[in-house]
CSV table of C-alpha atoms and ligand atoms in Angstrom, one decimal:
chain,number,residue,atom,x,y,z
A,1,MET,CA,-44.1,20.9,-37.1
A,2,LYS,CA,-45.1,23.3,-39.9
A,3,TRP,CA,-43.6,21.2,-42.6
A,4,ASP,CA,-45.9,22.6,-45.2
A,5,GLU,CA,-43.9,25.8,-44.9
A,6,MET,CA,-40.6,24.0,-45.7
A,7,ARG,CA,-39.1,23.8,-49.2
A,8,ARG,CA,-39.6,20.4,-50.9
A,9,SER,CA,-36.4,18.5,-51.8
A,10,ASP,CA,-35.9,17.3,-55.4
A,11,GLU,CA,-33.6,14.5,-54.1
A,12,VAL,CA,-36.2,11.9,-53.2
A,13,GLU,CA,-36.4,8.7,-55.2
A,14,ASP,CA,-39.6,6.8,-54.7
A,15,ARG,CA,-39.0,3.1,-55.2
A,16,ARG,CA,-41.9,1.9,-53.2
A,17,ASP,CA,-43.5,0.1,-56.1
A,18,GLU,CA,-40.3,-1.8,-57.0
A,19,ARG,CA,-39.2,-5.1,-55.5
A,20,GLY,CA,-35.9,-4.9,-53.7
A,21,GLY,CA,-33.2,-6.3,-56.0
A,22,PHE,CA,-30.7,-9.0,-55.1
A,23,GLY,CA,-27.4,-7.9,-56.5
A,24,LEU,CA,-24.0,-7.9,-54.8
A,25,GLY,CA,-23.2,-4.3,-53.9
A,26,GLY,CA,-19.9,-2.5,-53.5
A,27,GLY,CA,-18.4,-1.0,-50.4
A,28,GLY,CA,-19.3,1.8,-48.2
A,29,GLY,CA,-20.3,2.2,-44.6
A,30,PHE,CA,-23.7,1.4,-43.4
A,31,SER,CA,-25.1,3.5,-40.6
A,32,GLY,CA,-28.5,2.5,-39.3
A,33,PHE,CA,-30.8,4.4,-37.0
A,34,GLY,CA,-30.8,1.9,-34.2
A,35,GLY,CA,-29.9,-1.7,-34.4
A,36,PHE,CA,-27.5,-3.1,-36.9
A,37,ARG,CA,-24.4,-1.4,-38.3
A,38,LEU,CA,-22.1,-3.3,-40.6
A,39,SER,CA,-19.7,-2.8,-43.4
A,40,GLY,CA,-21.1,-3.5,-46.9
A,41,THR,CA,-18.8,-6.5,-47.3
A,42,ALA,CA,-20.1,-8.1,-44.1
A,43,ILE,CA,-23.6,-7.8,-45.2
A,44,ILE,CA,-22.9,-9.3,-48.5
A,45,ILE,CA,-21.1,-12.2,-46.9
A,46,VAL,CA,-23.9,-12.8,-44.4
A,47,ILE,CA,-26.6,-12.7,-47.0
A,48,VAL,CA,-24.7,-15.2,-49.2
A,49,VAL,CA,-24.0,-17.5,-46.2
A,50,SER,CA,-27.5,-17.3,-44.9
A,51,VAL,CA,-29.0,-18.1,-48.3
A,52,LEU,CA,-26.8,-21.2,-48.5
A,53,LEU,CA,-27.9,-22.2,-45.0
A,54,GLY,CA,-31.5,-21.3,-45.6
A,55,LYS,CA,-31.5,-19.1,-42.6
A,56,ASN,CA,-32.8,-15.6,-42.0
A,57,PRO,CA,-29.8,-13.3,-42.5
A,58,LEU,CA,-30.7,-11.2,-39.5
A,59,VAL,CA,-30.6,-14.1,-37.2
A,60,ILE,CA,-27.1,-14.9,-38.4
A,61,LEU,CA,-26.1,-11.2,-38.1
A,62,SER,CA,-27.1,-11.1,-34.5
A,63,TYR,CA,-24.8,-14.1,-33.8
A,64,LEU,CA,-21.9,-12.5,-35.8
A,65,GLN,CA,-22.2,-9.3,-33.8
A,66,GLY,CA,-21.2,-11.3,-30.8
A,67,GLY,CA,-24.3,-10.8,-28.8
A,68,SER,CA,-26.6,-13.4,-27.5
A,69,PRO,CA,-29.1,-14.6,-30.0
A,70,VAL,CA,-31.5,-11.8,-30.6
A,71,GLN,CA,-35.1,-12.3,-31.4
A,72,VAL,CA,-35.6,-11.1,-35.0
A,73,THR,CA,-39.1,-10.1,-36.0
A,74,GLN,CA,-39.6,-10.6,-39.7
A,75,HIS,CA,-42.1,-8.1,-40.9
A,76,ALA,CA,-44.7,-9.1,-43.4
A,77,ALA,CA,-43.2,-8.2,-46.8
A,78,PRO,CA,-44.8,-4.9,-47.7
A,79,THR,CA,-43.9,-5.5,-51.4
A,80,GLN,CA,-47.2,-7.2,-51.8
A,81,ALA,CA,-49.1,-4.1,-50.8
A,82,LYS,CA,-50.8,-2.0,-53.4
A,83,ALA,CA,-48.8,0.7,-55.1
A,84,PRO,CA,-48.6,3.8,-52.9
A,85,PRO,CA,-50.3,7.1,-53.7
A,86,VAL,CA,-47.9,9.1,-55.7
A,87,GLU,CA,-47.6,11.9,-53.2
A,88,ASP,CA,-49.1,10.9,-49.9
A,89,GLN,CA,-48.8,13.1,-46.8
A,90,THR,CA,-45.9,11.2,-45.3
A,91,ALA,CA,-43.9,11.3,-48.5
A,92,GLN,CA,-44.6,15.0,-48.7
A,93,MET,CA,-43.4,15.5,-45.2
A,94,VAL,CA,-40.2,13.6,-45.9
A,95,ARG,CA,-39.6,15.8,-49.0
A,96,ALA,CA,-40.1,18.9,-46.9
A,97,VAL,CA,-37.8,17.9,-44.0
A,98,LEU,CA,-35.1,16.7,-46.4
A,99,GLY,CA,-35.4,20.0,-48.3
A,100,ASP,CA,-35.1,22.0,-45.1
A,101,THR,CA,-32.0,20.0,-44.0
A,102,GLU,CA,-30.5,20.9,-47.4
A,103,ASP,CA,-31.0,24.6,-46.8
A,104,VAL,CA,-29.7,24.4,-43.2
A,105,TRP,CA,-26.6,22.3,-43.9
A,106,GLY,CA,-26.0,24.2,-47.2
A,107,LYS,CA,-25.8,27.5,-45.1
A,108,LEU,CA,-23.7,26.0,-42.3
A,109,PHE,CA,-21.2,24.5,-44.8
A,110,ALA,CA,-21.1,27.8,-46.8
A,111,GLU,CA,-20.3,29.7,-43.5
A,112,ALA,CA,-17.4,27.3,-43.0
A,113,GLY,CA,-16.2,28.0,-46.6
A,114,LYS,CA,-17.3,24.5,-47.8
A,115,THR,CA,-19.8,23.2,-50.2
A,116,TYR,CA,-22.6,20.9,-49.1
A,117,THR,CA,-23.4,18.1,-51.5
A,118,ARG,CA,-27.0,17.0,-51.0
A,119,PRO,CA,-27.7,13.3,-50.2
A,120,ARG,CA,-30.4,11.4,-52.1
A,121,LEU,CA,-33.2,9.8,-50.1
A,122,VAL,CA,-34.8,6.6,-51.3
A,123,LEU,CA,-38.3,5.5,-50.2
A,124,PHE,CA,-38.7,1.8,-50.5
A,125,ARG,CA,-40.9,-1.1,-49.3
A,126,GLY,CA,-39.7,-4.3,-47.9
A,127,ALA,CA,-36.2,-4.5,-49.3
A,128,VAL,CA,-33.8,-2.4,-51.3
A,129,GLN,CA,-30.5,-2.5,-53.1
A,130,SER,CA,-27.9,0.0,-52.1
A,131,ALA,CA,-24.1,0.4,-52.7
A,132,CYS,CA,-23.8,-1.2,-49.2
A,133,GLY,CA,-25.6,-4.3,-50.4
A,134,ARG,CA,-29.2,-5.4,-50.1
A,135,ALA,CA,-31.1,-4.4,-47.0
A,136,THR,CA,-34.6,-5.2,-45.7
A,137,SER,CA,-36.9,-2.9,-43.7
A,138,ALA,CA,-36.0,-4.9,-40.6
A,139,VAL,CA,-32.7,-3.0,-40.3
A,140,GLY,CA,-34.6,0.3,-40.0
A,141,PRO,CA,-33.7,3.5,-41.8
A,142,PHE,CA,-30.1,3.8,-42.8
A,143,TYR,CA,-27.5,5.8,-44.7
A,144,CYS,CA,-25.1,4.3,-47.1
A,145,SER,CA,-21.9,6.3,-47.6
A,146,GLY,CA,-21.1,4.3,-50.8
A,147,ASP,CA,-23.9,6.0,-52.7
A,148,GLN,CA,-24.5,8.9,-50.4
A,149,LYS,CA,-28.2,7.9,-50.0
A,150,VAL,CA,-30.6,7.7,-47.1
A,151,PHE,CA,-33.0,4.7,-47.3
A,152,ILE,CA,-36.3,4.7,-45.5
A,153,ASP,CA,-39.3,2.3,-45.6
A,154,LEU,CA,-42.1,4.6,-44.3
A,155,GLU,CA,-43.5,1.7,-42.4
A,156,PHE,CA,-40.8,2.4,-39.9
A,157,PHE,CA,-42.7,5.5,-38.8
A,158,ASP,CA,-45.7,3.3,-37.9
A,159,GLU,CA,-43.3,1.1,-35.9
A,160,LEU,CA,-41.9,4.2,-34.2
A,161,HIS,CA,-45.5,5.0,-33.2
A,162,GLN,CA,-46.9,1.5,-32.4
A,163,ARG,CA,-43.9,-0.4,-31.1
A,164,PHE,CA,-41.7,2.4,-29.7
A,165,GLY,CA,-44.5,4.7,-28.5
A,166,ALA,CA,-43.1,7.7,-30.3
A,167,PRO,CA,-45.7,9.2,-32.6
A,168,GLY,CA,-45.6,12.6,-34.3
A,169,ASP,CA,-44.1,14.3,-37.3
A,170,PHE,CA,-41.2,15.7,-35.4
A,171,ALA,CA,-40.2,12.2,-34.2
A,172,GLN,CA,-40.2,11.3,-37.8
A,173,ALA,CA,-38.2,14.4,-38.7
A,174,TYR,CA,-35.6,13.5,-36.1
A,175,VAL,CA,-35.2,10.1,-37.8
A,176,ILE,CA,-34.6,11.8,-41.2
A,177,ALA,CA,-32.3,14.4,-39.7
A,178,HIS,CA,-30.3,11.7,-37.9
A,179,GLU,CA,-29.6,9.9,-41.2
A,180,VAL,CA,-28.8,13.2,-42.9
A,181,GLY,CA,-26.3,13.7,-39.9
A,182,HIS,CA,-24.5,10.6,-41.1
A,183,HIS,CA,-24.2,12.2,-44.5
A,184,VAL,CA,-22.7,15.3,-43.0
A,185,GLN,CA,-20.2,13.0,-41.2
A,186,ASN,CA,-19.4,11.4,-44.5
A,187,LEU,CA,-18.7,14.9,-46.1
A,188,ILE,CA,-16.6,16.1,-43.2
A,189,GLY,CA,-14.5,13.0,-43.0
A,190,VAL,CA,-15.7,11.6,-39.7
A,191,THR,CA,-17.0,8.4,-41.4
A,192,GLN,CA,-13.6,7.8,-42.9
A,193,GLN,CA,-11.8,8.4,-39.6
A,194,VAL,CA,-14.1,6.1,-37.7
A,195,ALA,CA,-13.5,3.4,-40.3
A,196,GLU,CA,-9.7,3.8,-40.1
A,197,LYS,CA,-9.7,3.8,-36.3
A,198,GLY,CA,-11.9,0.8,-36.2
A,199,ASP,CA,-9.9,-1.2,-38.7
A,200,GLY,CA,-8.3,-4.1,-37.0
A,201,ALA,CA,-9.5,-3.0,-33.6
A,202,SER,CA,-11.5,-5.2,-31.2
A,203,GLU,CA,-15.2,-5.3,-31.4
A,204,LYS,CA,-15.4,-3.5,-28.1
A,205,VAL,CA,-13.4,-0.6,-29.5
A,206,ARG,CA,-15.4,-0.6,-32.7
A,207,ASN,CA,-18.7,-0.5,-30.8
A,208,ALA,CA,-17.4,2.4,-28.7
A,209,LEU,CA,-16.5,4.3,-31.9
A,210,SER,CA,-20.0,3.5,-33.3
A,211,VAL,CA,-21.7,5.0,-30.2
A,212,ARG,CA,-19.7,8.2,-30.6
A,213,GLN,CA,-20.6,8.4,-34.3
A,214,GLU,CA,-24.3,7.7,-33.7
A,215,LEU,CA,-24.5,10.3,-30.9
A,216,GLN,CA,-22.9,12.9,-33.1
A,217,ALA,CA,-25.6,12.1,-35.8
A,218,ASP,CA,-28.2,12.8,-33.0
A,219,CYS,CA,-26.5,16.0,-32.2
A,220,PHE,CA,-26.4,17.0,-35.8
A,221,ALA,CA,-30.2,16.2,-36.0
A,222,GLY,CA,-30.5,18.6,-33.1
A,223,VAL,CA,-28.6,21.3,-34.9
A,224,TRP,CA,-31.1,21.1,-37.7
A,225,GLY,CA,-34.0,21.2,-35.2
A,226,HIS,CA,-32.5,24.4,-33.6
A,227,SER,CA,-32.6,26.1,-37.0
A,228,ALA,CA,-36.2,24.9,-37.6
A,229,GLN,CA,-37.2,26.3,-34.2
A,230,SER,CA,-35.5,29.6,-34.8
A,231,ARG,CA,-37.6,30.0,-37.9
A,232,ASN,CA,-40.8,29.3,-35.9
A,233,LEU,CA,-41.4,26.0,-37.8
A,234,LEU,CA,-42.0,24.0,-34.6
A,235,GLU,CA,-45.1,23.6,-32.6
A,236,ALA,CA,-45.9,22.9,-29.0
A,237,GLY,CA,-44.9,19.3,-28.2
A,238,ASP,CA,-42.5,18.8,-31.1
A,239,LEU,CA,-39.4,18.7,-29.0
A,240,ASP,CA,-41.0,16.1,-26.8
A,241,GLU,CA,-41.8,14.0,-29.8
A,242,ALA,CA,-38.1,13.8,-30.8
A,243,LEU,CA,-37.0,13.2,-27.2
A,244,ARG,CA,-39.5,10.4,-26.8
A,245,ALA,CA,-38.1,8.8,-30.0
A,246,ALA,CA,-34.5,9.2,-28.8
A,247,ASN,CA,-35.5,7.6,-25.4
A,248,ALA,CA,-37.3,4.7,-27.1
A,249,ILE,CA,-34.4,3.6,-29.2
A,250,GLY,CA,-31.5,3.7,-26.8
A,251,ASP,CA,-29.4,0.6,-26.8
A,252,ASP,CA,-30.0,0.0,-23.1
A,253,ARG,CA,-33.8,0.1,-23.5
A,254,LEU,CA,-33.8,-2.1,-26.6
A,255,GLN,CA,-31.6,-4.7,-25.0
A,256,GLN,CA,-33.5,-4.7,-21.8
A,257,GLU,CA,-36.7,-5.4,-23.7
A,258,ALA,CA,-35.1,-7.9,-26.1
A,259,GLN,CA,-33.0,-10.0,-23.7
A,260,GLY,CA,-33.9,-8.8,-20.2
A,261,HIS,CA,-30.4,-7.5,-19.4
A,262,VAL,CA,-28.0,-4.9,-20.7
A,263,SER,CA,-24.5,-5.4,-22.1
A,264,PRO,CA,-22.9,-1.9,-22.4
A,265,ASP,CA,-19.8,-3.3,-24.4
A,266,SER,CA,-22.2,-4.2,-27.2
A,267,PHE,CA,-23.9,-0.8,-27.5
A,268,THR,CA,-23.6,0.7,-30.9
A,269,HIS,CA,-25.9,3.7,-30.7
A,270,GLY,CA,-25.8,4.9,-27.1
A,271,THR,CA,-28.2,4.7,-24.2
A,272,SER,CA,-31.5,6.5,-24.2
A,273,ALA,CA,-30.1,9.1,-21.8
A,274,GLN,CA,-27.1,9.7,-24.1
A,275,ARG,CA,-29.3,10.0,-27.2
A,276,ILE,CA,-31.6,12.5,-25.5
A,277,HIS,CA,-28.6,14.4,-24.2
A,278,TRP,CA,-26.8,14.8,-27.5
A,279,PHE,CA,-29.9,15.7,-29.5
A,280,LYS,CA,-30.5,18.4,-26.9
A,281,VAL,CA,-26.9,19.7,-27.2
A,282,GLY,CA,-27.4,20.2,-30.9
A,283,PHE,CA,-30.9,21.6,-30.5
A,284,GLU,CA,-30.0,24.1,-27.8
A,285,SER,CA,-26.7,25.3,-29.2
A,286,GLY,CA,-27.4,25.1,-33.0
A,287,GLN,CA,-23.6,24.7,-33.3
A,288,ILE,CA,-21.8,21.8,-35.1
A,289,SER,CA,-18.7,22.6,-32.9
A,290,GLN,CA,-20.7,21.5,-29.8
A,291,CYS,CA,-21.2,18.0,-31.4
A,292,ASN,CA,-17.7,16.7,-30.9
A,293,THR,CA,-18.7,13.4,-29.3
A,294,PHE,CA,-15.2,12.0,-30.1
A,295,LYS,CA,-13.5,14.5,-27.7
A,296,VAL,CA,-15.5,14.3,-24.5
A,297,ALA,CA,-14.4,11.8,-21.8
A,298,HIS,CA,-18.0,11.0,-20.7
A,299,LEU,CA,-20.7,10.9,-23.3
B,301,LIG,ZN1,-27.4,6.2,-37.1
């Protein structure tokens, strides 16, 4: 990906040399990249309870989510690491991709007679405070609708490479574009609609809604990718990098690896095949209208 040719965003907050705070945040939806997805209130409650019990919050989260106990790998706290270089290559790339999504979504919104409000993107290490509560790197990159910010610990990109076997800058760009996709959903009212439909519904129904929401974010990431490709900003192998990432983080694959079997009712992000499919739908068409994952009978 020729990210050096992309405009750098001014919306990046670098909080990598801060320690994640421990305050009680407000509301707002919490949309992760793959893995946990909870309301802000749920997170706060779980953190408080787990502190009382002296347990790892994520272990309790996995029980609360109704699944069988999931092995939670606690990463070494990167807060102890030395202060990062002010503008390292990866941070530059993040700035460039975010800037490019601003231009693409700004144009798409303008064409629809709407105004695109840019999200902020927070770089952090270890743990971070958001309007959705405090989160650790273990939840992966996420978007919080409460403060309209994307949160990324750049170590996730190493994990994407090492653990998920998905290296490459375009795999990383896909992650950023997916989170920006959640911001777009917030602006166009999808996030609100999903919350309303899920309110009081069974967990099975809420999970099914989550899958449709996540696959739409994948499709929106593809819409951005389509634009980047049309401007000759992609290189050979880039599309494969994104598809490898989508394949690696499908719910079916993650569950198979974690628990040796697959429980489709507990999927929150979609299967590998679905994630690949919907990224491709956006990438090939470049049209938001093709990303209506809530309308189709079969995802
Ligand atoms: Zn997501």
